[in-house]
PDB file of C-alpha atoms in Angstrom:
ATOM      1  CA  UNK A   1      16.260 -20.945 -19.846  1.00 50.00           C
ATOM      2  CA  UNK A   2      14.698 -20.481 -23.285  1.00 54.00           C
ATOM      3  CA  UNK A   3      11.188 -20.119 -21.802  1.00 75.00           C
ATOM      4  CA  UNK A   4      11.901 -17.462 -19.164  1.00 77.00           C
ATOM      5  CA  UNK A   5       9.639 -15.104 -21.192  1.00 83.00           C
ATOM      6  CA  UNK A   6       6.980 -17.683 -21.722  1.00 85.00           C
ATOM      7  CA  UNK A   7       3.770 -18.128 -19.728  1.00 86.00           C
ATOM      8  CA  UNK A   8       3.428 -17.826 -16.714  1.00 86.00           C
ATOM      9  CA  UNK A   9       5.756 -14.865 -17.467  1.00 89.00           C
ATOM     10  CA  UNK A  10       7.453 -15.069 -14.066  1.00 86.00           C
ATOM     11  CA  UNK A  11      10.405 -12.794 -15.132  1.00 88.00           C
ATOM     12  CA  UNK A  12       8.278 -10.405 -17.110  1.00 91.00           C
ATOM     13  CA  UNK A  13       5.718  -9.866 -14.273  1.00 92.00           C
ATOM     14  CA  UNK A  14       8.559  -9.527 -11.714  1.00 90.00           C
ATOM     15  CA  UNK A  15      10.144  -6.853 -13.876  1.00 93.00           C
ATOM     16  CA  UNK A  16       6.820  -5.156 -14.431  1.00 94.00           C
ATOM     17  CA  UNK A  17       6.458  -4.831 -10.705  1.00 93.00           C
ATOM     18  CA  UNK A  18       9.925  -3.401 -10.227  1.00 93.00           C
ATOM     19  CA  UNK A  19       9.814  -1.034 -13.144  1.00 95.00           C
ATOM     20  CA  UNK A  20       6.201   0.049 -12.378  1.00 94.00           C
ATOM     21  CA  UNK A  21       7.155   0.889  -8.822  1.00 93.00           C
ATOM     22  CA  UNK A  22      10.215   2.911  -9.990  1.00 94.00           C
ATOM     23  CA  UNK A  23       8.011   4.749 -12.607  1.00 96.00           C
ATOM     24  CA  UNK A  24       5.295   5.573 -10.019  1.00 95.00           C
ATOM     25  CA  UNK A  25       7.701   6.570  -7.364  1.00 94.00           C
ATOM     26  CA  UNK A  26       9.515   8.741  -9.828  1.00 95.00           C
ATOM     27  CA  UNK A  27       6.250  10.420 -10.764  1.00 95.00           C
ATOM     28  CA  UNK A  28       5.247  10.982  -7.223  1.00 92.00           C
ATOM     29  CA  UNK A  29       8.700  12.259  -6.011  1.00 92.00           C
ATOM     30  CA  UNK A  30       9.094  14.251  -9.157  1.00 93.00           C
ATOM     31  CA  UNK A  31       5.750  15.946  -8.683  1.00 92.00           C
ATOM     32  CA  UNK A  32       6.511  16.799  -5.062  1.00 89.00           C
ATOM     33  CA  UNK A  33       9.926  18.232  -5.989  1.00 91.00           C
ATOM     34  CA  UNK A  34       8.354  20.243  -8.756  1.00 91.00           C
ATOM     35  CA  UNK A  35       5.600  21.522  -6.451  1.00 89.00           C
ATOM     36  CA  UNK A  36       8.199  22.342  -3.717  1.00 88.00           C
ATOM     37  CA  UNK A  37      10.196  24.388  -6.261  1.00 89.00           C
ATOM     38  CA  UNK A  38       7.191  26.013  -7.857  1.00 88.00           C
ATOM     39  CA  UNK A  39       5.721  27.197  -4.520  1.00 83.00           C
ATOM     40  CA  UNK A  40       9.017  28.080  -2.927  1.00 79.00           C
ATOM     41  CA  UNK A  41       8.027  31.773  -2.661  1.00 67.00           C
ATOM     42  CA  UNK A  42       4.638  31.036  -1.392  1.00 56.00           C
ATOM     43  CA  UNK A  43       3.802  33.405   1.391  1.00 52.00           C
ATOM     44  CA  UNK A  44       2.045  30.804   3.389  1.00 54.00           C
ATOM     45  CA  UNK A  45       5.309  28.873   3.886  1.00 50.00           C
ATOM     46  CA  UNK A  46       6.872  29.204   7.403  1.00 49.00           C
TER      47      UNK A  46
ATOM     48  CA  UNK B   1     -17.004  34.286  18.002  1.00 40.00           C
ATOM     49  CA  UNK B   2     -17.114  36.840  20.789  1.00 43.00           C
ATOM     50  CA  UNK B   3     -13.783  38.076  22.425  1.00 45.00           C
ATOM     51  CA  UNK B   4     -14.836  36.376  25.713  1.00 46.00           C
ATOM     52  CA  UNK B   5     -15.445  32.973  24.085  1.00 44.00           C
ATOM     53  CA  UNK B   6     -12.150  33.372  22.088  1.00 44.00           C
ATOM     54  CA  UNK B   7     -10.225  34.195  25.276  1.00 44.00           C
ATOM     55  CA  UNK B   8     -11.653  31.125  27.110  1.00 42.00           C
ATOM     56  CA  UNK B   9     -10.646  28.958  24.239  1.00 44.00           C
ATOM     57  CA  UNK B  10      -7.184  30.262  23.949  1.00 45.00           C
ATOM     58  CA  UNK B  11      -6.546  29.925  27.713  1.00 45.00           C
ATOM     59  CA  UNK B  12      -7.789  26.291  27.657  1.00 45.00           C
ATOM     60  CA  UNK B  13      -4.850  23.960  28.365  1.00 47.00           C
ATOM     61  CA  UNK B  14      -6.317  21.520  25.915  1.00 47.00           C
ATOM     62  CA  UNK B  15      -6.401  23.801  22.948  1.00 47.00           C
ATOM     63  CA  UNK B  16      -3.576  22.034  21.120  1.00 50.00           C
ATOM     64  CA  UNK B  17      -3.850  18.694  22.851  1.00 48.00           C
ATOM     65  CA  UNK B  18      -3.729  16.594  19.604  1.00 49.00           C
ATOM     66  CA  UNK B  19      -0.674  18.375  18.288  1.00 50.00           C
ATOM     67  CA  UNK B  20       1.027  18.394  21.627  1.00 51.00           C
ATOM     68  CA  UNK B  21       0.730  14.636  21.901  1.00 51.00           C
ATOM     69  CA  UNK B  22       3.572  14.667  19.406  1.00 51.00           C
ATOM     70  CA  UNK B  23       6.591  16.005  21.283  1.00 47.00           C
ATOM     71  CA  UNK B  24       8.101  19.291  20.189  1.00 50.00           C
ATOM     72  CA  UNK B  25       5.447  19.807  17.636  1.00 49.00           C
ATOM     73  CA  UNK B  26       3.144  22.267  19.235  1.00 48.00           C
ATOM     74  CA  UNK B  27       1.623  24.519  16.668  1.00 54.00           C
ATOM     75  CA  UNK B  28       3.865  27.284  15.426  1.00 59.00           C
ATOM     76  CA  UNK B  29       2.717  30.793  15.764  1.00 62.00           C
ATOM     77  CA  UNK B  30       1.466  31.991  12.462  1.00 63.00           C
ATOM     78  CA  UNK B  31       0.789  35.654  12.011  1.00 69.00           C
ATOM     79  CA  UNK B  32      -1.895  37.154   9.781  1.00 72.00           C
ATOM     80  CA  UNK B  33       0.758  38.177   7.176  1.00 72.00           C
ATOM     81  CA  UNK B  34       1.425  34.409   6.546  1.00 71.00           C
ATOM     82  CA  UNK B  35      -2.119  33.436   5.896  1.00 77.00           C
ATOM     83  CA  UNK B  36      -4.773  33.961   3.291  1.00 81.00           C
ATOM     84  CA  UNK B  37      -8.584  34.176   3.726  1.00 86.00           C
ATOM     85  CA  UNK B  38     -10.835  31.216   3.319  1.00 88.00           C
ATOM     86  CA  UNK B  39     -13.313  33.401   1.603  1.00 87.00           C
ATOM     87  CA  UNK B  40     -12.702  34.423  -1.137  1.00 87.00           C
ATOM     88  CA  UNK B  41      -9.234  32.975  -1.746  1.00 87.00           C
ATOM     89  CA  UNK B  42     -10.026  29.236  -1.130  1.00 89.00           C
ATOM     90  CA  UNK B  43     -13.798  28.870  -1.553  1.00 94.00           C
ATOM     91  CA  UNK B  44     -13.737  30.817  -4.892  1.00 93.00           C
ATOM     92  CA  UNK B  45     -11.241  28.443  -6.232  1.00 93.00           C
ATOM     93  CA  UNK B  46     -13.134  25.407  -4.916  1.00 95.00           C
ATOM     94  CA  UNK B  47     -16.331  26.707  -6.621  1.00 96.00           C
ATOM     95  CA  UNK B  48     -14.447  27.119  -9.892  1.00 97.00           C
ATOM     96  CA  UNK B  49     -13.000  23.523  -9.629  1.00 97.00           C
ATOM     97  CA  UNK B  50     -16.420  22.128  -8.745  1.00 98.00           C
ATOM     98  CA  UNK B  51     -17.991  23.725 -11.882  1.00 98.00           C
ATOM     99  CA  UNK B  52     -15.171  22.545 -14.161  1.00 98.00           C
ATOM    100  CA  UNK B  53     -15.375  18.996 -12.745  1.00 98.00           C
ATOM    101  CA  UNK B  54     -19.154  18.979 -13.231  1.00 98.00           C
ATOM    102  CA  UNK B  55     -18.820  20.153 -16.834  1.00 98.00           C
ATOM    103  CA  UNK B  56     -16.244  17.520 -17.597  1.00 97.00           C
ATOM    104  CA  UNK B  57     -18.448  14.748 -16.053  1.00 96.00           C
ATOM    105  CA  UNK B  58     -21.529  16.049 -17.970  1.00 96.00           C
ATOM    106  CA  UNK B  59     -19.568  16.079 -21.258  1.00 96.00           C
ATOM    107  CA  UNK B  60     -18.152  12.449 -20.515  1.00 94.00           C
ATOM    108  CA  UNK B  61     -21.640  11.140 -19.660  1.00 92.00           C
ATOM    109  CA  UNK B  62     -22.996  12.619 -22.945  1.00 94.00           C
ATOM    110  CA  UNK B  63     -20.273  11.256 -25.287  1.00 95.00           C
ATOM    111  CA  UNK B  64     -19.339   7.949 -23.516  1.00 91.00           C
ATOM    112  CA  UNK B  65     -22.180   5.519 -22.667  1.00 85.00           C
ATOM    113  CA  UNK B  66     -21.887   3.561 -19.390  1.00 84.00           C
ATOM    114  CA  UNK B  67     -20.480   0.057 -20.174  1.00 80.00           C
ATOM    115  CA  UNK B  68     -23.572  -1.873 -19.026  1.00 83.00           C
ATOM    116  CA  UNK B  69     -24.059  -5.381 -20.333  1.00 80.00           C
ATOM    117  CA  UNK B  70     -27.141  -7.555 -20.769  1.00 83.00           C
ATOM    118  CA  UNK B  71     -29.032  -8.823 -17.733  1.00 87.00           C
ATOM    119  CA  UNK B  72     -27.093 -11.133 -15.547  1.00 86.00           C
ATOM    120  CA  UNK B  73     -27.565 -14.870 -15.920  1.00 89.00           C
ATOM    121  CA  UNK B  74     -26.302 -17.716 -13.961  1.00 88.00           C
ATOM    122  CA  UNK B  75     -25.870 -19.741 -17.195  1.00 89.00           C
ATOM    123  CA  UNK B  76     -23.454 -17.248 -18.754  1.00 85.00           C
ATOM    124  CA  UNK B  77     -21.142 -15.885 -16.159  1.00 87.00           C
ATOM    125  CA  UNK B  78     -18.463 -13.680 -17.685  1.00 87.00           C
ATOM    126  CA  UNK B  79     -14.775 -14.899 -17.634  1.00 89.00           C
ATOM    127  CA  UNK B  80     -13.087 -13.144 -16.092  1.00 90.00           C
ATOM    128  CA  UNK B  81     -15.453 -11.368 -13.622  1.00 90.00           C
ATOM    129  CA  UNK B  82     -13.827  -8.120 -12.776  1.00 91.00           C
ATOM    130  CA  UNK B  83     -14.626  -5.788  -9.870  1.00 91.00           C
ATOM    131  CA  UNK B  84     -14.941  -2.060 -10.665  1.00 92.00           C
ATOM    132  CA  UNK B  85     -11.436  -0.557 -11.344  1.00 93.00           C
ATOM    133  CA  UNK B  86     -11.010   0.897  -7.933  1.00 94.00           C
ATOM    134  CA  UNK B  87     -11.531  -2.545  -6.293  1.00 93.00           C
ATOM    135  CA  UNK B  88      -9.355  -4.350  -8.773  1.00 94.00           C
ATOM    136  CA  UNK B  89      -6.222  -3.828  -6.620  1.00 94.00           C
ATOM    137  CA  UNK B  90      -7.939  -5.872  -3.881  1.00 93.00           C
ATOM    138  CA  UNK B  91      -9.027  -8.457  -6.401  1.00 94.00           C
ATOM    139  CA  UNK B  92      -5.474  -8.778  -7.685  1.00 94.00           C
ATOM    140  CA  UNK B  93      -4.229  -9.296  -4.080  1.00 94.00           C
ATOM    141  CA  UNK B  94      -6.397 -12.346  -3.957  1.00 93.00           C
ATOM    142  CA  UNK B  95      -3.953 -13.948  -6.481  1.00 91.00           C
ATOM    143  CA  UNK B  96      -1.176 -13.785  -3.869  1.00 92.00           C
ATOM    144  CA  UNK B  97      -3.017 -14.008  -0.508  1.00 93.00           C
ATOM    145  CA  UNK B  98      -5.578 -16.039   1.409  1.00 91.00           C
ATOM    146  CA  UNK B  99      -8.954 -14.386   0.832  1.00 91.00           C
ATOM    147  CA  UNK B 100      -9.253 -13.664   4.567  1.00 91.00           C
ATOM    148  CA  UNK B 101      -6.000 -11.707   4.388  1.00 91.00           C
ATOM    149  CA  UNK B 102      -6.505 -10.069   0.979  1.00 92.00           C
ATOM    150  CA  UNK B 103     -10.110  -9.213   1.563  1.00 91.00           C
ATOM    151  CA  UNK B 104     -10.234  -8.388   5.242  1.00 93.00           C
ATOM    152  CA  UNK B 105      -6.965  -8.064   7.106  1.00 94.00           C
ATOM    153  CA  UNK B 106      -4.885  -6.174   4.539  1.00 94.00           C
ATOM    154  CA  UNK B 107      -7.634  -3.587   3.705  1.00 95.00           C
ATOM    155  CA  UNK B 108      -8.203  -3.026   7.460  1.00 96.00           C
ATOM    156  CA  UNK B 109      -4.419  -2.596   7.932  1.00 96.00           C
ATOM    157  CA  UNK B 110      -4.429  -0.022   5.183  1.00 95.00           C
ATOM    158  CA  UNK B 111      -7.328   1.941   6.610  1.00 96.00           C
ATOM    159  CA  UNK B 112      -6.109   1.867  10.250  1.00 97.00           C
ATOM    160  CA  UNK B 113      -2.544   2.642   9.041  1.00 95.00           C
ATOM    161  CA  UNK B 114      -3.770   5.721   7.176  1.00 95.00           C
ATOM    162  CA  UNK B 115      -5.764   6.875  10.183  1.00 95.00           C
ATOM    163  CA  UNK B 116      -2.758   6.557  12.394  1.00 95.00           C
ATOM    164  CA  UNK B 117      -0.283   8.552  10.189  1.00 92.00           C
ATOM    165  CA  UNK B 118      -1.000  11.940  11.904  1.00 90.00           C
ATOM    166  CA  UNK B 119      -0.518  10.345  15.324  1.00 92.00           C
ATOM    167  CA  UNK B 120       2.779   8.577  14.681  1.00 92.00           C
ATOM    168  CA  UNK B 121       4.337  11.297  12.574  1.00 88.00           C
ATOM    169  CA  UNK B 122       6.868  13.329  14.765  1.00 83.00           C
ATOM    170  CA  UNK B 123       7.960  15.663  11.875  1.00 84.00           C
ATOM    171  CA  UNK B 124       6.373  19.068  12.311  1.00 81.00           C
ATOM    172  CA  UNK B 125       7.617  20.256   8.898  1.00 85.00           C
ATOM    173  CA  UNK B 126       5.590  20.378   5.781  1.00 82.00           C
ATOM    174  CA  UNK B 127       2.326  21.826   7.156  1.00 79.00           C
ATOM    175  CA  UNK B 128       0.691  24.147   4.683  1.00 76.00           C
ATOM    176  CA  UNK B 129       3.326  23.897   1.953  1.00 80.00           C
ATOM    177  CA  UNK B 130       4.778  21.410  -0.463  1.00 84.00           C
ATOM    178  CA  UNK B 131       8.016  19.842   0.428  1.00 85.00           C
ATOM    179  CA  UNK B 132       9.900  16.606  -0.242  1.00 88.00           C
ATOM    180  CA  UNK B 133      13.305  17.412   1.218  1.00 87.00           C
ATOM    181  CA  UNK B 134      11.960  17.925   4.692  1.00 88.00           C
ATOM    182  CA  UNK B 135       9.811  14.872   4.716  1.00 89.00           C
ATOM    183  CA  UNK B 136      11.747  12.201   2.798  1.00 90.00           C
ATOM    184  CA  UNK B 137      10.875   9.181   4.743  1.00 89.00           C
ATOM    185  CA  UNK B 138       7.126   9.978   4.937  1.00 90.00           C
ATOM    186  CA  UNK B 139       7.014  10.754   1.173  1.00 91.00           C
ATOM    187  CA  UNK B 140       8.935   7.642   0.155  1.00 93.00           C
ATOM    188  CA  UNK B 141       7.041   5.317   2.501  1.00 92.00           C
ATOM    189  CA  UNK B 142       3.672   6.633   1.457  1.00 93.00           C
ATOM    190  CA  UNK B 143       4.737   6.883  -2.178  1.00 93.00           C
ATOM    191  CA  UNK B 144       5.818   3.181  -2.168  1.00 94.00           C
ATOM    192  CA  UNK B 145       2.519   1.998  -0.681  1.00 94.00           C
ATOM    193  CA  UNK B 146       0.539   4.188  -3.136  1.00 94.00           C
ATOM    194  CA  UNK B 147       2.660   2.830  -6.107  1.00 94.00           C
ATOM    195  CA  UNK B 148       1.991  -0.705  -5.067  1.00 94.00           C
ATOM    196  CA  UNK B 149      -1.776  -0.014  -4.902  1.00 95.00           C
ATOM    197  CA  UNK B 150      -1.770   1.605  -8.415  1.00 95.00           C
ATOM    198  CA  UNK B 151       0.291  -1.160 -10.016  1.00 95.00           C
ATOM    199  CA  UNK B 152      -2.167  -3.817  -8.620  1.00 95.00           C
ATOM    200  CA  UNK B 153      -5.086  -1.802 -10.048  1.00 96.00           C
ATOM    201  CA  UNK B 154      -3.113  -1.371 -13.399  1.00 95.00           C
ATOM    202  CA  UNK B 155      -2.565  -5.135 -13.524  1.00 95.00           C
ATOM    203  CA  UNK B 156      -6.214  -5.971 -12.706  1.00 95.00           C
ATOM    204  CA  UNK B 157      -7.549  -3.586 -15.373  1.00 95.00           C
ATOM    205  CA  UNK B 158      -5.132  -4.174 -18.246  1.00 95.00           C
ATOM    206  CA  UNK B 159      -3.205  -7.469 -17.734  1.00 95.00           C
ATOM    207  CA  UNK B 160      -5.763  -9.945 -16.422  1.00 94.00           C
ATOM    208  CA  UNK B 161      -7.786 -11.905 -18.921  1.00 93.00           C
ATOM    209  CA  UNK B 162      -9.547 -15.279 -19.180  1.00 93.00           C
ATOM    210  CA  UNK B 163      -9.326 -17.393 -15.924  1.00 91.00           C
ATOM    211  CA  UNK B 164      -7.598 -14.362 -14.332  1.00 92.00           C
ATOM    212  CA  UNK B 165      -4.491 -15.334 -16.226  1.00 92.00           C
ATOM    213  CA  UNK B 166      -1.883 -12.700 -17.142  1.00 93.00           C
ATOM    214  CA  UNK B 167      -2.190 -11.396 -20.645  1.00 94.00           C
ATOM    215  CA  UNK B 168       0.242  -9.004 -22.197  1.00 94.00           C
ATOM    216  CA  UNK B 169      -1.259  -6.532 -24.652  1.00 94.00           C
ATOM    217  CA  UNK B 170       0.179  -8.674 -27.518  1.00 93.00           C
ATOM    218  CA  UNK B 171      -1.388 -11.884 -26.341  1.00 93.00           C
ATOM    219  CA  UNK B 172      -4.609 -13.064 -27.884  1.00 94.00           C
ATOM    220  CA  UNK B 173      -7.243 -12.438 -25.241  1.00 92.00           C
ATOM    221  CA  UNK B 174      -9.605 -15.083 -26.581  1.00 93.00           C
ATOM    222  CA  UNK B 175      -7.106 -18.009 -26.156  1.00 94.00           C
ATOM    223  CA  UNK B 176      -6.921 -19.647 -22.780  1.00 93.00           C
ATOM    224  CA  UNK B 177      -3.482 -19.763 -21.168  1.00 91.00           C
ATOM    225  CA  UNK B 178      -2.174 -23.307 -20.507  1.00 88.00           C
ATOM    226  CA  UNK B 179      -3.847 -24.852 -17.396  1.00 83.00           C
ATOM    227  CA  UNK B 180      -1.590 -26.014 -14.696  1.00 80.00           C
ATOM    228  CA  UNK B 181       1.374 -23.897 -15.817  1.00 81.00           C
ATOM    229  CA  UNK B 182       1.661 -22.572 -12.323  1.00 83.00           C
ATOM    230  CA  UNK B 183       1.921 -25.191  -9.581  1.00 88.00           C
ATOM    231  CA  UNK B 184       1.979 -23.540  -6.224  1.00 90.00           C
ATOM    232  CA  UNK B 185       3.366 -25.166  -3.187  1.00 92.00           C
ATOM    233  CA  UNK B 186       3.357 -24.138   0.536  1.00 93.00           C
ATOM    234  CA  UNK B 187       6.889 -23.067   1.765  1.00 93.00           C
ATOM    235  CA  UNK B 188       6.905 -25.721   4.438  1.00 92.00           C
ATOM    236  CA  UNK B 189       6.471 -28.416   1.780  1.00 92.00           C
ATOM    237  CA  UNK B 190       9.252 -26.818  -0.292  1.00 93.00           C
ATOM    238  CA  UNK B 191      11.496 -26.809   2.821  1.00 92.00           C
ATOM    239  CA  UNK B 192      10.591 -30.434   3.667  1.00 91.00           C
ATOM    240  CA  UNK B 193      11.473 -31.567   0.140  1.00 92.00           C
ATOM    241  CA  UNK B 194      14.685 -29.472  -0.224  1.00 92.00           C
ATOM    242  CA  UNK B 195      16.075 -30.170   3.220  1.00 91.00           C
ATOM    243  CA  UNK B 196      14.805 -33.683   3.479  1.00 90.00           C
ATOM    244  CA  UNK B 197      12.803 -32.907   6.682  1.00 88.00           C
ATOM    245  CA  UNK B 198      10.369 -35.374   8.304  1.00 87.00           C
ATOM    246  CA  UNK B 199       6.694 -34.902   7.371  1.00 87.00           C
ATOM    247  CA  UNK B 200       5.639 -36.528  10.691  1.00 86.00           C
ATOM    248  CA  UNK B 201       4.183 -33.924  13.114  1.00 87.00           C
ATOM    249  CA  UNK B 202       6.228 -33.176  16.191  1.00 87.00           C
ATOM    250  CA  UNK B 203       3.071 -32.134  18.134  1.00 88.00           C
ATOM    251  CA  UNK B 204      -0.535 -32.265  17.246  1.00 88.00           C
ATOM    252  CA  UNK B 205      -2.687 -29.529  18.705  1.00 87.00           C
ATOM    253  CA  UNK B 206      -6.311 -30.350  17.837  1.00 87.00           C
ATOM    254  CA  UNK B 207      -6.362 -30.100  14.000  1.00 88.00           C
ATOM    255  CA  UNK B 208      -2.942 -28.376  13.927  1.00 90.00           C
ATOM    256  CA  UNK B 209      -0.160 -30.794  13.088  1.00 88.00           C
ATOM    257  CA  UNK B 210       3.160 -28.975  13.853  1.00 91.00           C
ATOM    258  CA  UNK B 211       5.968 -30.261  11.665  1.00 92.00           C
ATOM    259  CA  UNK B 212       9.661 -29.256  11.543  1.00 93.00           C
ATOM    260  CA  UNK B 213       8.962 -27.472   8.220  1.00 92.00           C
ATOM    261  CA  UNK B 214       6.067 -25.727   9.830  1.00 93.00           C
ATOM    262  CA  UNK B 215       8.225 -24.524  12.782  1.00 94.00           C
ATOM    263  CA  UNK B 216      10.868 -23.164  10.386  1.00 95.00           C
ATOM    264  CA  UNK B 217       8.167 -21.175   8.486  1.00 95.00           C
ATOM    265  CA  UNK B 218       7.046 -19.755  11.806  1.00 95.00           C
ATOM    266  CA  UNK B 219      10.704 -18.793  12.548  1.00 96.00           C
ATOM    267  CA  UNK B 220      10.970 -17.101   9.177  1.00 96.00           C
ATOM    268  CA  UNK B 221       7.678 -15.254   9.560  1.00 95.00           C
ATOM    269  CA  UNK B 222       8.480 -13.994  13.050  1.00 96.00           C
ATOM    270  CA  UNK B 223      12.036 -13.432  12.103  1.00 97.00           C
ATOM    271  CA  UNK B 224      10.925 -11.079   9.304  1.00 96.00           C
ATOM    272  CA  UNK B 225       9.035  -8.886  11.788  1.00 96.00           C
ATOM    273  CA  UNK B 226      11.910  -9.201  14.344  1.00 97.00           C
ATOM    274  CA  UNK B 227      14.550  -8.075  11.907  1.00 96.00           C
ATOM    275  CA  UNK B 228      12.313  -5.301  10.672  1.00 95.00           C
ATOM    276  CA  UNK B 229      11.788  -3.963  14.173  1.00 96.00           C
ATOM    277  CA  UNK B 230      15.412  -4.426  15.369  1.00 96.00           C
ATOM    278  CA  UNK B 231      17.433  -3.133  12.493  1.00 95.00           C
ATOM    279  CA  UNK B 232      16.121   0.558  12.507  1.00 93.00           C
ATOM    280  CA  UNK B 233      16.435   0.403  16.338  1.00 94.00           C
ATOM    281  CA  UNK B 234      20.136  -0.499  16.229  1.00 95.00           C
ATOM    282  CA  UNK B 235      21.263   1.509  13.142  1.00 94.00           C
ATOM    283  CA  UNK B 236      18.899   4.465  13.234  1.00 91.00           C
ATOM    284  CA  UNK B 237      18.694   5.138  17.003  1.00 93.00           C
ATOM    285  CA  UNK B 238      17.801   8.813  16.383  1.00 91.00           C
ATOM    286  CA  UNK B 239      14.778   7.745  14.457  1.00 90.00           C
ATOM    287  CA  UNK B 240      13.670   5.683  17.363  1.00 93.00           C
ATOM    288  CA  UNK B 241      14.305   8.299  19.900  1.00 92.00           C
ATOM    289  CA  UNK B 242      12.297  10.903  17.953  1.00 90.00           C
ATOM    290  CA  UNK B 243       9.365   8.473  17.704  1.00 91.00           C
ATOM    291  CA  UNK B 244       9.376   7.008  21.172  1.00 92.00           C
ATOM    292  CA  UNK B 245       8.631   3.429  22.099  1.00 94.00           C
ATOM    293  CA  UNK B 246       4.809   3.257  21.326  1.00 95.00           C
ATOM    294  CA  UNK B 247       4.832   5.206  18.089  1.00 94.00           C
ATOM    295  CA  UNK B 248       7.998   3.365  16.836  1.00 95.00           C
ATOM    296  CA  UNK B 249       6.376   0.007  17.261  1.00 95.00           C
ATOM    297  CA  UNK B 250       3.061   1.038  15.781  1.00 95.00           C
ATOM    298  CA  UNK B 251       4.749   2.676  12.774  1.00 94.00           C
ATOM    299  CA  UNK B 252       7.093  -0.207  12.198  1.00 95.00           C
ATOM    300  CA  UNK B 253       4.446  -2.819  12.440  1.00 96.00           C
ATOM    301  CA  UNK B 254       2.533  -1.180   9.597  1.00 95.00           C
ATOM    302  CA  UNK B 255       5.636  -0.333   7.633  1.00 95.00           C
ATOM    303  CA  UNK B 256       7.008  -3.924   7.888  1.00 95.00           C
ATOM    304  CA  UNK B 257       3.599  -5.417   6.939  1.00 95.00           C
ATOM    305  CA  UNK B 258       3.539  -3.098   3.949  1.00 95.00           C
ATOM    306  CA  UNK B 259       6.914  -4.296   2.854  1.00 94.00           C
ATOM    307  CA  UNK B 260       5.877  -7.870   3.434  1.00 95.00           C
ATOM    308  CA  UNK B 261       3.197  -7.630   0.764  1.00 94.00           C
ATOM    309  CA  UNK B 262       5.509  -7.153  -2.278  1.00 94.00           C
ATOM    310  CA  UNK B 263       7.851  -9.796  -0.776  1.00 94.00           C
ATOM    311  CA  UNK B 264       5.076 -12.371  -0.743  1.00 94.00           C
ATOM    312  CA  UNK B 265       4.117 -11.417  -4.269  1.00 93.00           C
ATOM    313  CA  UNK B 266       7.685 -12.026  -5.426  1.00 92.00           C
ATOM    314  CA  UNK B 267       7.851 -15.298  -3.608  1.00 92.00           C
ATOM    315  CA  UNK B 268       4.585 -16.389  -5.349  1.00 91.00           C
ATOM    316  CA  UNK B 269       5.805 -15.223  -8.742  1.00 88.00           C
ATOM    317  CA  UNK B 270       9.432 -16.311  -8.665  1.00 87.00           C
ATOM    318  CA  UNK B 271       9.384 -19.362  -6.429  1.00 88.00           C
ATOM    319  CA  UNK B 272       5.853 -20.597  -6.732  1.00 90.00           C
ATOM    320  CA  UNK B 273       5.218 -20.274  -2.959  1.00 93.00           C
ATOM    321  CA  UNK B 274       1.554 -20.651  -2.187  1.00 93.00           C
ATOM    322  CA  UNK B 275       1.617 -19.721   1.483  1.00 94.00           C
ATOM    323  CA  UNK B 276       4.646 -18.740   3.608  1.00 94.00           C
ATOM    324  CA  UNK B 277       2.959 -19.844   6.804  1.00 93.00           C
ATOM    325  CA  UNK B 278       0.180 -22.401   7.085  1.00 92.00           C
ATOM    326  CA  UNK B 279      -1.945 -22.913  10.199  1.00 90.00           C
ATOM    327  CA  UNK B 280      -5.595 -24.243  10.435  1.00 90.00           C
ATOM    328  CA  UNK B 281      -6.760 -20.705  11.328  1.00 87.00           C
ATOM    329  CA  UNK B 282      -4.929 -18.586   8.863  1.00 85.00           C
ATOM    330  CA  UNK B 283      -2.538 -18.916   5.977  1.00 88.00           C
ATOM    331  CA  UNK B 284       0.000 -16.186   4.919  1.00 87.00           C
TER     332      UNK B 284
END
């Protein structure tokens, strides 16, 4: 188990995928929540 | 538009036909007090955005030369050969999927899936304003797909080096990674070796030799879709009822296929699975 971080970097790449997805999703959802809040009083909203 | 023409349009039974395809989502009445004018409110803003974008592009083109290299030569092909950044997600998919899938089928699914979104979406909320709380499933589903796409591009741009091997930023980009460090095996071979199954084909259909291992991979592949279709139908019946039979199946097919992409990527990364399902005609 010493070489779990060695090439071909299986664990590292797997973690990269998971963390990357969480970061991107956080950014997207965070932006949409922020926009929802920022435009809450928008007159075009039904 | 004259009043007469306007009246004939408004009395036409087909006026909202696209929207009314989706049950209970006929266009809401929006009064003048809820709207703004296209000109000047929208177009003026668009003009300003266009001028700012043009100014930024002009500035960038002046200070940052295009990364053109010398004339191409068959004697000195670059290693690695990278597509433009916006295609690197597709190029990165080639690591994990058969070229026919990564280059043709998956991009086609993405495009058709995006086109179908307005036709399978039963949620009338969120038109004309920003909202997450009213469209959680749509936002999470779309956000997941978009995240996956961006991560693949990010990997292609920053983490692929010589021989398309993975290079962290702290790795020396001029040293080749060890050849043969990754030995990929088809899932049916892994199953044969692990479970001690016979390699002899049960049936031979032309050039297709069907072994027990191959049948199990078929069962796993079809089972993945079967579970994906069935679980929401059983546990989220309201979700199924709101969509209806056709829209539910169309939507779930694309959703399950999208979820299958990262699953195959993880099988390739963590278990060295080359292809989950192998036939003479396609490999997945």
